Tab-separated table of C-alpha atoms in Angstrom:
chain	number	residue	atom	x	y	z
A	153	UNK	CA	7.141	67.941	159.311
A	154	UNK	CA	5.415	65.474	157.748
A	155	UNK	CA	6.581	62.170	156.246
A	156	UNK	CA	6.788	62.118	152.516
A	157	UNK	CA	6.056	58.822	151.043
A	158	UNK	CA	5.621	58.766	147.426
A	159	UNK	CA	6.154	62.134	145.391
A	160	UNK	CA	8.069	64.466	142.896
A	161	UNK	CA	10.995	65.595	145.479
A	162	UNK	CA	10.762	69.338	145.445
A	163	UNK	CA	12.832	71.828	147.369
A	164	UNK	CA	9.834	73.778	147.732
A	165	UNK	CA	6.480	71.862	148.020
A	166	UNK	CA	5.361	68.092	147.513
A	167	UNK	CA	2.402	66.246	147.249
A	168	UNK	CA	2.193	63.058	148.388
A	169	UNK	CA	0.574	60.328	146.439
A	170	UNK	CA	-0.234	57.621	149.291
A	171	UNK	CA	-1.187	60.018	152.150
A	172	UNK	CA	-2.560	63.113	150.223
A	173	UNK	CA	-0.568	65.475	152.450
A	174	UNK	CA	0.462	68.644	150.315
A	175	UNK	CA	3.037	70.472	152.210
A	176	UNK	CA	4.773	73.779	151.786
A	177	UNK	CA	8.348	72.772	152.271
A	178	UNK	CA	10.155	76.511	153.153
A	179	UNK	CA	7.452	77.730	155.009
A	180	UNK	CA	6.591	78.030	159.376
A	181	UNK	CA	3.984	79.461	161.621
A	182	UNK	CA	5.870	82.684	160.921
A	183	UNK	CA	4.585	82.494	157.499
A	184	UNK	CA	0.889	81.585	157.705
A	185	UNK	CA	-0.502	84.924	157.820
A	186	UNK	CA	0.980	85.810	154.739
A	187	UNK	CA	-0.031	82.454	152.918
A	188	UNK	CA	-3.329	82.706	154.306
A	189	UNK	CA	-3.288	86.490	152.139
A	190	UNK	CA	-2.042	84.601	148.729
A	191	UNK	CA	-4.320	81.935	148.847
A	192	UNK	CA	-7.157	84.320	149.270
A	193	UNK	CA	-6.194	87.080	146.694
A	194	UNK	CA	-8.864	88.288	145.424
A	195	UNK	CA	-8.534	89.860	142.068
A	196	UNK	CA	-7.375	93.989	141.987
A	197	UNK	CA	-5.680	93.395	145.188
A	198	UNK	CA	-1.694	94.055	145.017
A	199	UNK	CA	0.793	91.346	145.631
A	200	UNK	CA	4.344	91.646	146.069
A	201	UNK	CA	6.955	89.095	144.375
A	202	UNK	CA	6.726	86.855	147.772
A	203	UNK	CA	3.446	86.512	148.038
A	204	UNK	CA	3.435	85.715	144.272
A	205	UNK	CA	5.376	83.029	144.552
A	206	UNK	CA	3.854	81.168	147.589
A	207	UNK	CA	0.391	81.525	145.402
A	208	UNK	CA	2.127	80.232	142.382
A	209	UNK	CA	3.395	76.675	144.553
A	210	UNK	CA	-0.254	76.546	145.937
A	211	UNK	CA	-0.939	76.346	142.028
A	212	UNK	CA	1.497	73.457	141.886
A	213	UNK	CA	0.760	70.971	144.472
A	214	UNK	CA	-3.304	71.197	144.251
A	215	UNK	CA	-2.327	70.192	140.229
A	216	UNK	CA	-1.199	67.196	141.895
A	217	UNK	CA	-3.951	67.096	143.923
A	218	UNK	CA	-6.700	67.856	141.138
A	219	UNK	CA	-4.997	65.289	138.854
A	220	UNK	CA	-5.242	62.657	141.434
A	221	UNK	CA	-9.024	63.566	142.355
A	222	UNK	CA	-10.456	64.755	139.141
A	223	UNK	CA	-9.380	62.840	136.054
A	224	UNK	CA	-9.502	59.471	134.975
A	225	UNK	CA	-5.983	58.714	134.836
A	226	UNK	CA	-6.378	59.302	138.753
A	227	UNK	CA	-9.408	57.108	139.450
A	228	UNK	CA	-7.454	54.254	137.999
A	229	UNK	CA	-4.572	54.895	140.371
A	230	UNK	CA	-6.958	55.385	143.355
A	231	UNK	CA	-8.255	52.130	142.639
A	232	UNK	CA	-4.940	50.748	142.218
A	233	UNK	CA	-3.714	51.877	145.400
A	234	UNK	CA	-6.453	51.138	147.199
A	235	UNK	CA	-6.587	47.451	146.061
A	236	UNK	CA	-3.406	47.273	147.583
A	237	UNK	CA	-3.976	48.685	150.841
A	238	UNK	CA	-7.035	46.624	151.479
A	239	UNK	CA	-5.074	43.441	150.800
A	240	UNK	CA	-1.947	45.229	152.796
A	241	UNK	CA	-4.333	45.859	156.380
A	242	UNK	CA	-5.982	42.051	155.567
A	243	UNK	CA	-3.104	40.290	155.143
A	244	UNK	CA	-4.393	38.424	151.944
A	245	UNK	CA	-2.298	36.239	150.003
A	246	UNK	CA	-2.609	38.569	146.412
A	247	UNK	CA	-0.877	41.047	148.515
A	248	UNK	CA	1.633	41.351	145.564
A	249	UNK	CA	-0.032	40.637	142.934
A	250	UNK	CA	-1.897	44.105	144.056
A	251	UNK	CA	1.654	45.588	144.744
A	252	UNK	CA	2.626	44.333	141.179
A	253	UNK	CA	-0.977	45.936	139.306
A	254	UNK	CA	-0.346	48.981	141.553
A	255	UNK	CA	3.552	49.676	140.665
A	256	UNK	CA	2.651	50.119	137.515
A	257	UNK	CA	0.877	53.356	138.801
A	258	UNK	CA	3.620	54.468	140.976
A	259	UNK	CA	6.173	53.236	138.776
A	260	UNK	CA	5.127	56.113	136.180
A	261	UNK	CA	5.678	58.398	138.449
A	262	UNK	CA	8.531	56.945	140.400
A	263	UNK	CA	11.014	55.580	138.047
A	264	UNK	CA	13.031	56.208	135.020
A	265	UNK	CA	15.667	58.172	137.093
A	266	UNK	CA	18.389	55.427	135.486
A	267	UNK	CA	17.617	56.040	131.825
A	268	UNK	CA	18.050	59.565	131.960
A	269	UNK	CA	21.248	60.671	130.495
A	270	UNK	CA	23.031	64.418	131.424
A	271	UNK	CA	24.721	66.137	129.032
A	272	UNK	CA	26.230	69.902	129.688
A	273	UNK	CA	25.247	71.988	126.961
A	274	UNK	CA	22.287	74.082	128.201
A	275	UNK	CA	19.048	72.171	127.279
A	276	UNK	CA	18.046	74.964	125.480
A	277	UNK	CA	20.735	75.456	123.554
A	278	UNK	CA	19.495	72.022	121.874
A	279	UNK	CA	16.790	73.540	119.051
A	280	UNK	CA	15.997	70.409	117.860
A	281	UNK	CA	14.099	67.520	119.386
A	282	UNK	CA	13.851	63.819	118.154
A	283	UNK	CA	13.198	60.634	119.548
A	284	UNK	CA	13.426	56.589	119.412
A	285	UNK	CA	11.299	53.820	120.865
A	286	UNK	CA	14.040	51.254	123.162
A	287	UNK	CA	13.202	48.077	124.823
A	288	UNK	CA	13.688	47.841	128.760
A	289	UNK	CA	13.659	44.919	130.320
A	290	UNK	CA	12.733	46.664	133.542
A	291	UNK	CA	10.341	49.116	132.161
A	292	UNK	CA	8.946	47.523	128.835
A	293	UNK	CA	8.625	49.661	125.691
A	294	UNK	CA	10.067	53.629	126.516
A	295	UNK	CA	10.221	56.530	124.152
A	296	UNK	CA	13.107	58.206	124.607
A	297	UNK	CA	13.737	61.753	123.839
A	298	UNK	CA	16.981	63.185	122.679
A	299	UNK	CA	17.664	66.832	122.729
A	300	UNK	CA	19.804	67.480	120.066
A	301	UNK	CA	22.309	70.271	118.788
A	302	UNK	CA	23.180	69.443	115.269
A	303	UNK	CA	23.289	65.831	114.951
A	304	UNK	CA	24.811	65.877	118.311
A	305	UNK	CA	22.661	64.385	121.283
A	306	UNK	CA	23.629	66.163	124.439
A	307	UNK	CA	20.368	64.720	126.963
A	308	UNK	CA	18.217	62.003	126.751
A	309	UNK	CA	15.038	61.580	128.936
A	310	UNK	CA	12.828	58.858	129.198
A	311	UNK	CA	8.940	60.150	127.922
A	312	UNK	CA	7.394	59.624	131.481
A	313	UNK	CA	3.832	60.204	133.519
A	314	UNK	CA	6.290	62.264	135.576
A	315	UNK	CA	7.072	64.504	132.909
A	316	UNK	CA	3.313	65.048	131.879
A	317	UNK	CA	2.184	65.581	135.725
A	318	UNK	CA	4.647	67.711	136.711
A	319	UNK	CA	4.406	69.564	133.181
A	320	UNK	CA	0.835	70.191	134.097
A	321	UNK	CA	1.884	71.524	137.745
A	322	UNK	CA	4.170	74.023	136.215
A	323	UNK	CA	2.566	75.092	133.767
A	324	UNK	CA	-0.654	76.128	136.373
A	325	UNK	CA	2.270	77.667	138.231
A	326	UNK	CA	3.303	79.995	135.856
A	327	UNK	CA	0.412	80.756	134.680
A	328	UNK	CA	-1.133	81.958	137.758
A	329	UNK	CA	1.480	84.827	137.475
A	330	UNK	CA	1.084	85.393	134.486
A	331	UNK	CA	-3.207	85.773	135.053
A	332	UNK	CA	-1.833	88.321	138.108
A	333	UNK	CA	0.227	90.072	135.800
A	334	UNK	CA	-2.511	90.501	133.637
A	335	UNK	CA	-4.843	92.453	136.307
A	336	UNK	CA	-2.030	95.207	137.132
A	337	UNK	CA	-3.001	98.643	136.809
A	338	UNK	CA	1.080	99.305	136.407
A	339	UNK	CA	2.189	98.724	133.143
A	340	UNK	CA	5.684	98.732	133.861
A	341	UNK	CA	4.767	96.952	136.914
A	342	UNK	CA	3.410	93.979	134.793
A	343	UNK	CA	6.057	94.406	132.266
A	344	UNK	CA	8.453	93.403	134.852
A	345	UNK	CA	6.376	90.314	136.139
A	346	UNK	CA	6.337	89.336	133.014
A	347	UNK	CA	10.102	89.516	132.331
A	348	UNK	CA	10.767	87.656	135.283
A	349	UNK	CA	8.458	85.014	134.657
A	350	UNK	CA	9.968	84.471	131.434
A	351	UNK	CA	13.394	84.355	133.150
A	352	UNK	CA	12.423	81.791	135.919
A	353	UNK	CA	10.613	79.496	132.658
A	354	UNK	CA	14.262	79.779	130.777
A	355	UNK	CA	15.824	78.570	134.114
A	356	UNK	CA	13.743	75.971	134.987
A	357	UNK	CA	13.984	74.385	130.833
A	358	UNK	CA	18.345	74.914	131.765
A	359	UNK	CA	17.921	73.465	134.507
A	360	UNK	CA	19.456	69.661	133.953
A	361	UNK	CA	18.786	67.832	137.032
A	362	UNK	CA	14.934	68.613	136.334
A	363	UNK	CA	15.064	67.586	132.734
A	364	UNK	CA	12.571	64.761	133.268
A	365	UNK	CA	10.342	67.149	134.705
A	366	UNK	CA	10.661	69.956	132.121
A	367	UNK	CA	11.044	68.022	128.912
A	368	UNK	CA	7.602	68.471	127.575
A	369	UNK	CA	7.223	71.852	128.564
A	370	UNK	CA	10.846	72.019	126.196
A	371	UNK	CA	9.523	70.480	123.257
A	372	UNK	CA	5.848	72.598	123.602
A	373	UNK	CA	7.992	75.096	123.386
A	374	UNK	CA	9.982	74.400	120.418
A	375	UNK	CA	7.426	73.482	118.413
A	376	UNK	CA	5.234	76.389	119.016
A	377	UNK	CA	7.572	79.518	119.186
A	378	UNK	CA	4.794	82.021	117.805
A	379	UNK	CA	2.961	81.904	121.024
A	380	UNK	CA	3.627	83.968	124.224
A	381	UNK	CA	4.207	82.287	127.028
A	382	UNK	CA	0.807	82.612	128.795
A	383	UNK	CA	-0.885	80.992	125.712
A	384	UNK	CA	1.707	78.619	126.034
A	385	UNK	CA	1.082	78.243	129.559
A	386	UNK	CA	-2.194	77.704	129.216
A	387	UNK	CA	-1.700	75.180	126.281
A	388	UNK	CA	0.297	73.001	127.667
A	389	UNK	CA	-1.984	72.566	131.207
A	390	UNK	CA	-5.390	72.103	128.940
A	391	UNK	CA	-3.628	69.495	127.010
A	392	UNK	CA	-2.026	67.552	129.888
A	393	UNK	CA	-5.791	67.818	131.731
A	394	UNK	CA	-6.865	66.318	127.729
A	395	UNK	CA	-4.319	63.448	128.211
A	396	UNK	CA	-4.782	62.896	132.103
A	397	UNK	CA	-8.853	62.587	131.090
A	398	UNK	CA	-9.380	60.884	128.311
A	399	UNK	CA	-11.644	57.881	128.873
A	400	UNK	CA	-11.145	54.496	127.784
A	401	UNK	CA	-12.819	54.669	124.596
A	402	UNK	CA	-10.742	57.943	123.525
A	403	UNK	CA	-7.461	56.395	124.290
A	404	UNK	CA	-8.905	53.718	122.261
A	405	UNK	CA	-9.120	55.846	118.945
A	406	UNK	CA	-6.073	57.977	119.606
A	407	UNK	CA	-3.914	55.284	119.956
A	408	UNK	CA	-4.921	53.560	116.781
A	409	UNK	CA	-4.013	57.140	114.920
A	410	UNK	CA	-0.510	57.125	117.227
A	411	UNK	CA	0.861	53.679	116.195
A	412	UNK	CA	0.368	54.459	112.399
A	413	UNK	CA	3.339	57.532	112.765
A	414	UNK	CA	6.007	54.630	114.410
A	415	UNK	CA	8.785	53.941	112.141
A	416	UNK	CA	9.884	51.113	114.141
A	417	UNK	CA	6.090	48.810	113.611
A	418	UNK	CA	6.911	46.689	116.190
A	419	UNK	CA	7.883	48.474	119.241
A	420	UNK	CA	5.213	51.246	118.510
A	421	UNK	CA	2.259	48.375	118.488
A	422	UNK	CA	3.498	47.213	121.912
A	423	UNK	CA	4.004	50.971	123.317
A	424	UNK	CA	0.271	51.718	121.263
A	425	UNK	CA	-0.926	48.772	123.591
A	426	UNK	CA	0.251	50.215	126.582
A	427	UNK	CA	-1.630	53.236	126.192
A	428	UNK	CA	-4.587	51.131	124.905
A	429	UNK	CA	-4.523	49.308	128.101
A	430	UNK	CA	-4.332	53.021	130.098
A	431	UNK	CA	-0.502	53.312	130.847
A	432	UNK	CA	1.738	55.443	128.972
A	433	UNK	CA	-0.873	58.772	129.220
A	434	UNK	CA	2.154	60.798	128.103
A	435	UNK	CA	2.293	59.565	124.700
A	436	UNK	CA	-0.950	61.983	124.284
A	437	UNK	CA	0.625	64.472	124.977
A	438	UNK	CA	3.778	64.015	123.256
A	439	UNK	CA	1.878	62.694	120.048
A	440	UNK	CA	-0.775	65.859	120.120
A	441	UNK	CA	1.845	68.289	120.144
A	442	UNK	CA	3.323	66.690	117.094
A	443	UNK	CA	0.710	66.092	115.331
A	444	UNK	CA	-0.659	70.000	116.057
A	445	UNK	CA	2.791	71.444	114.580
A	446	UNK	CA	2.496	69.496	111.440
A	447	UNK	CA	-0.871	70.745	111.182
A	448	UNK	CA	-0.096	74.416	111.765
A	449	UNK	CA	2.514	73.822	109.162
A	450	UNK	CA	0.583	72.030	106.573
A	451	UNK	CA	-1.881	75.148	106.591
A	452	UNK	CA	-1.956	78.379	104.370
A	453	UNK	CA	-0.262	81.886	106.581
A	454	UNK	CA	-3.765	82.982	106.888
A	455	UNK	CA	-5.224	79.725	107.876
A	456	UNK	CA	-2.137	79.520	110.619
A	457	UNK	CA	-2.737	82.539	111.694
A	458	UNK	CA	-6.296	81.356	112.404
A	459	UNK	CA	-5.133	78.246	114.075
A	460	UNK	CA	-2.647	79.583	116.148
A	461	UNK	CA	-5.328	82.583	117.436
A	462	UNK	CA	-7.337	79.972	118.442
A	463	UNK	CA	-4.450	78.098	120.693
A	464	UNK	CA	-4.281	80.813	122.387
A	465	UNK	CA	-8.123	81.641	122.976
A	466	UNK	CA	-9.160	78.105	123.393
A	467	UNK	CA	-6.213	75.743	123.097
A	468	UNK	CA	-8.815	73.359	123.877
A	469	UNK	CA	-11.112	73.830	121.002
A	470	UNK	CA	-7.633	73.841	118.989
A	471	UNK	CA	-6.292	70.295	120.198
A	472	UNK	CA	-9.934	68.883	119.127
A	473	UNK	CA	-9.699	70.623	115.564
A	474	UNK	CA	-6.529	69.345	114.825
A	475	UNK	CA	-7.594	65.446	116.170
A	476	UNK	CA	-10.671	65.898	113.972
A	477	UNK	CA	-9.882	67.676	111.036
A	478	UNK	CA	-5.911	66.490	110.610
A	479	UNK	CA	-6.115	63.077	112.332
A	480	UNK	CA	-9.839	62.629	111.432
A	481	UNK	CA	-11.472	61.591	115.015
A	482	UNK	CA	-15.429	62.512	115.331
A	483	UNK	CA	-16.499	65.861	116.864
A	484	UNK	CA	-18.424	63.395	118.913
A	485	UNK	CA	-15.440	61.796	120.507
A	486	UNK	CA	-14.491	64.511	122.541
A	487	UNK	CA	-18.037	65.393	124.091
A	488	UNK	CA	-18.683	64.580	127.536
A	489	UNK	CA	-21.666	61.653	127.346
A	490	UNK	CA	-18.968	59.573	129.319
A	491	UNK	CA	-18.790	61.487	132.252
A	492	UNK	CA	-21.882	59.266	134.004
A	493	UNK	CA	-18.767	56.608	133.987
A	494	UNK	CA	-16.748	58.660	136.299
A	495	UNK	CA	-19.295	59.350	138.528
A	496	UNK	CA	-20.027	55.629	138.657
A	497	UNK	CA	-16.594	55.253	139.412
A	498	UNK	CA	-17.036	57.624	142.596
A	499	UNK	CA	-19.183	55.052	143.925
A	500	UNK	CA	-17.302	51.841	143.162
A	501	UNK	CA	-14.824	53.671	145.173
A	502	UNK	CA	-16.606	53.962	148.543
A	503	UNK	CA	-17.249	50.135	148.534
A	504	UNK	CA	-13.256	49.978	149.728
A	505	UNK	CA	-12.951	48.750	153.458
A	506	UNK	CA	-10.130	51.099	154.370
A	507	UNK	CA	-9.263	53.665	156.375
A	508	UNK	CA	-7.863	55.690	153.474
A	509	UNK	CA	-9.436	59.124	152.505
A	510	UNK	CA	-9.242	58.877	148.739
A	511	UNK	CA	-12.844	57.640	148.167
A	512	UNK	CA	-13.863	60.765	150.475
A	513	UNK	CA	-11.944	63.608	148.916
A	514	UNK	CA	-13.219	62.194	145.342
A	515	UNK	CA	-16.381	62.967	146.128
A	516	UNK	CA	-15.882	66.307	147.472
A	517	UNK	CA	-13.653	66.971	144.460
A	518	UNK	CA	-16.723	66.095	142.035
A	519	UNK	CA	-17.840	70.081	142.307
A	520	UNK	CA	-14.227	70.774	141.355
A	521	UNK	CA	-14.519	68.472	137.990
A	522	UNK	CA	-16.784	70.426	136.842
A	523	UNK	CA	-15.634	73.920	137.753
A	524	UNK	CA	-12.216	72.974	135.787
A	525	UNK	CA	-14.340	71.494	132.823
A	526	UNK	CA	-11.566	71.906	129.872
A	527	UNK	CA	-10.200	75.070	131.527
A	528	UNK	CA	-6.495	75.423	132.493
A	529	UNK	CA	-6.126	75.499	136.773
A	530	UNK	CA	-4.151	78.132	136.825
A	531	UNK	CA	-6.756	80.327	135.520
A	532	UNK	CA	-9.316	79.419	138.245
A	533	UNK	CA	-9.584	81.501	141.390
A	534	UNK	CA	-8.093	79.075	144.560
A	535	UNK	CA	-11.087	80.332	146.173
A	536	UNK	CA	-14.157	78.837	144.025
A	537	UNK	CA	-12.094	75.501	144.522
A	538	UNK	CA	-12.608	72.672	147.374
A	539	UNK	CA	-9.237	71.944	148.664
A	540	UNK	CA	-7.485	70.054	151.458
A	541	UNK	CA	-5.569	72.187	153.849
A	542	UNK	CA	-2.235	72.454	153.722
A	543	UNK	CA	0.949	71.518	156.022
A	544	UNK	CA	4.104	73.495	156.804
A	545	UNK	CA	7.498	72.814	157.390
A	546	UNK	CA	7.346	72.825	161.015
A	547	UNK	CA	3.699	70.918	161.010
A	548	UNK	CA	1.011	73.653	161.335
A	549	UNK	CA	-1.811	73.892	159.261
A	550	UNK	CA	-3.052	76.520	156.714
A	551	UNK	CA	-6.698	75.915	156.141
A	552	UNK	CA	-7.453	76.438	152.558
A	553	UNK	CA	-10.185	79.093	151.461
A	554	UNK	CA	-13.365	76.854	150.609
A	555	UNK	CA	-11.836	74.396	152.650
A	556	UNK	CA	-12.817	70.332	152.292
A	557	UNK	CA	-13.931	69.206	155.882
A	558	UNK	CA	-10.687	66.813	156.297
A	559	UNK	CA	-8.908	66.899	159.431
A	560	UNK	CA	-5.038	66.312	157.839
A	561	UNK	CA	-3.159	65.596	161.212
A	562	UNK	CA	-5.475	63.577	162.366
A	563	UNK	CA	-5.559	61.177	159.486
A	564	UNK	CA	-2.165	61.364	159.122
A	565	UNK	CA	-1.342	60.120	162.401
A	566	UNK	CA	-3.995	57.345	162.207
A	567	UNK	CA	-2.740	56.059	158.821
A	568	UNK	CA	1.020	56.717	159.684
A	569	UNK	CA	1.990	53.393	160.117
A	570	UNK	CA	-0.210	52.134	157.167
A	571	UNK	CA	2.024	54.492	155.145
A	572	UNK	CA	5.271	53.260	155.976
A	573	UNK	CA	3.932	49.837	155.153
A	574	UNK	CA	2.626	50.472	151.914
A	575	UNK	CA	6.304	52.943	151.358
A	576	UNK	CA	8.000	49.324	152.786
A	577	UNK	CA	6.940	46.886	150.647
A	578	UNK	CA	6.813	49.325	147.531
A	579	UNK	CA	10.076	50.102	148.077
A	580	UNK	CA	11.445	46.271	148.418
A	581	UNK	CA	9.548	45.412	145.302
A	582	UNK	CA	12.017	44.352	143.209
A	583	UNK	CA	9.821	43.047	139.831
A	584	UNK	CA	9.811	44.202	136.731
A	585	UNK	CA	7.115	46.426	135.631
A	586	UNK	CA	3.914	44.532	134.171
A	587	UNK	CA	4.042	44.539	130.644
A	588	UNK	CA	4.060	42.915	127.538
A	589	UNK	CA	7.594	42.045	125.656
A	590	UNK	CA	7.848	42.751	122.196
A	591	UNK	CA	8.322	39.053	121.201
A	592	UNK	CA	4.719	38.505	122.825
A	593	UNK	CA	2.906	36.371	120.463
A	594	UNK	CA	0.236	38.599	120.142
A	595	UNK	CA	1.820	40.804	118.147
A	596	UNK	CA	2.005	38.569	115.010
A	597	UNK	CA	-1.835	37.231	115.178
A	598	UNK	CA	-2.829	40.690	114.529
């Protein structure tokens, strides 16, 4: 098996972060015929429940994959990471100041594991939702949320890019059974899926030691009960792809209507800073599904009704209405005249001197950008998508239907020992995460 470096740890399947390796975790040799068969379903072709499921953690780990290679949120950390190998292999002297700029990348993903407090009631027993902006020394300015029954808080988890990119992940997951489901002659037959899907979903929410990873999928959930679960599904992966995507500019605007809701002024400038300087991508998220509750709620039945059809048609098209006509962005903010910056980006990339693949599998994922557009991944056929191959337990290789021309073992074994150097000295970083305290003087010249 492959080394895992930097990623979500996963009984199942991981993607890793600093090599790019996705592997499927419980799979072998034995198993690669019948992968092979998932990952080239082709629609009006049965599936049983195993074959279901290995499709549905394909869906998972080439999220991760996708988020890394398609949206802006991943360019940044590409750049990141690759600023810091480059001065790793060189031996400059900013070697940490490059570890510092790029832990607060991996940091997003990798930390907050302390500031997570376990209750036992059942998560979803907890109907209500609410939260609280804390200083951490550590971490800066967090959001914490606190699922509540009564006044009672039983869990509190730290508002996290974790939680939004593994939200995303599961959310494609499920929803690629629920699309199967969908194209079933059987009506009892999908009936079922769909029962069980709904089961696993209820299980995974209960499920406390992946609260962080569940938590917005929770409070999606909560705040829009009059939607089935595909639509909800397919919701909540269009609006993490929104938050993951947004350029600079957009962040810009939506962070100027998110620090106006704070109670506490002062901590919610400093977190609204952070996500003006492009950390903290989960506020988006978090924020949008407020703010699209209370605007579902400040509407007329009928009008509701309308709004709600449209989340699940085009839950898209319904996160823009509600930032335009509730929060009162311009239709124009959300059109795509900035995507010539992310292609520029594709070619700052290649000017790296490393032997790292991440400027290479950008490119090829260009195609990919725009076959996802504002769609929800686990919609999209695996097969009209370029994607790496993929590793199994024991270390063989499933080649991936519209394959990218990457040879994994290969690169993995050249760039082994540049892993566990970068892993190293990430790991023995011991500063605090770069940001700015809330007694910075900033904050009173404004």
């Amino acid at each position: 098996m492959h080394a895992r470096f930097l990623s979500a740890p996963d009984l199942d399947g991981t993607f890793d972060y600093f090599s790019n390796i996705l592997t499927l975790l419980q799979y072998t040799e034995a198993d690669s015929a019948e992968i092979h068969a998932a990952i080239n379903w082709k629609s009006g072709e049965p599936m049983d429940r195993r074959m279901l499921k290995i499709r549905a953690l394909v869906y998972h780990e080439i999220t991760h994959f996708l988020d890394l290679h398609t949206t802006f949120w991943g360019h940044q950390y590409l750049v990141r990471k690759l600023n810091f190998a480059q001065s790793l292999t060189r031996d400059l002297p900013d070697v940490d100041d490059r570890l510092a700029v790029f832990a607060v990348e991996t940091g997003e993903i990798d930390i907050h594991k302390e500031l997570i407090v376990e209750g036992t009631l059942p998560p979803t027993a907890c109907k209500r939702l609410t939260h609280q902006l804390q200083y951490e020394e550590k971490f800066g300015v967090v959001l914490i949320i606190n699922y509540c029954s009564g006044d009672t808080v039983h869990h509190q988890v730290p508002l996290s890019t974790l939680s939004l990119l593994e939200a995303h992940a599961t959310a494609n997951e499920f929803l690629s059974i629920l699309e199967y489901a969908k194209t079933i002659d059987d009506p009892v037959d999908a009936a079922i899926i769909n029962r069980e899907t709904r089961e696993s979903f209820d299980d995974l929410l209960n499920d406390v030691s992946r609260i962080e990873y569940s938590v917005l999928l929770s409070l999606t959930r909560i705040h829009f009960p009059e939607i089935d679960l595909k639509s909800l599904m397919s919701m909540i992966s269009t609006l993490a792809r929104f938050s993951l995507d947004a350029t600079f500019f957009r962040i810009g605007i939506i962070a100027n209507r998110i620090e106006e809701t704070f109670s506490n002024r002062s901590l919610g400038h400093f977190l609204s800073m952070e996500l003006r300087r492009d950390s903290q991508r989960a506020l988006i998220f978090f924020k949008t599904v407020l703010f699209m509750y209370e605007w579902k709620e400040s509407l007329s039945k009928e009008e509701k009704d309308i709004y709600l059809a449209l989340v699940g048609d085009d839950p898209h098209a319904a996160i823009v209405e509600m930032w335009v006509k509730y929060k009162g962005m311009d239709v124009e903010d959300f059109d795509d005249r900035f995507d010539f910056l992310f292609e520029g980006a594709l070619e700052r990339l290649g000017n790296y001197k490393s032997t790292l693949c991440d400027a290479v599998l950008s490119a090829e994922n260009l195609q990919n950008r725009k076959i996802i557009g504002n769609r929800a991944i686990g919609s999209i056929d695996l097969p009209s998508l370029k994607l790496i191959d993929m590793v199994l337990h024991d270390g063989t290789i499933v080649k991936a239907p519209n394959s990218i021309n990457f040879d994994v073992e290969t690169y993995f074994d050249i760039n082994m020992e540049l892993f566990s150097r970068m892993e190293r000295r990430y790991r023995e970083y011991r500063g605090k995460r770069i940001h700015m305290p809330p007694d910075t003087v900033e904050y009173f010249h404004f």
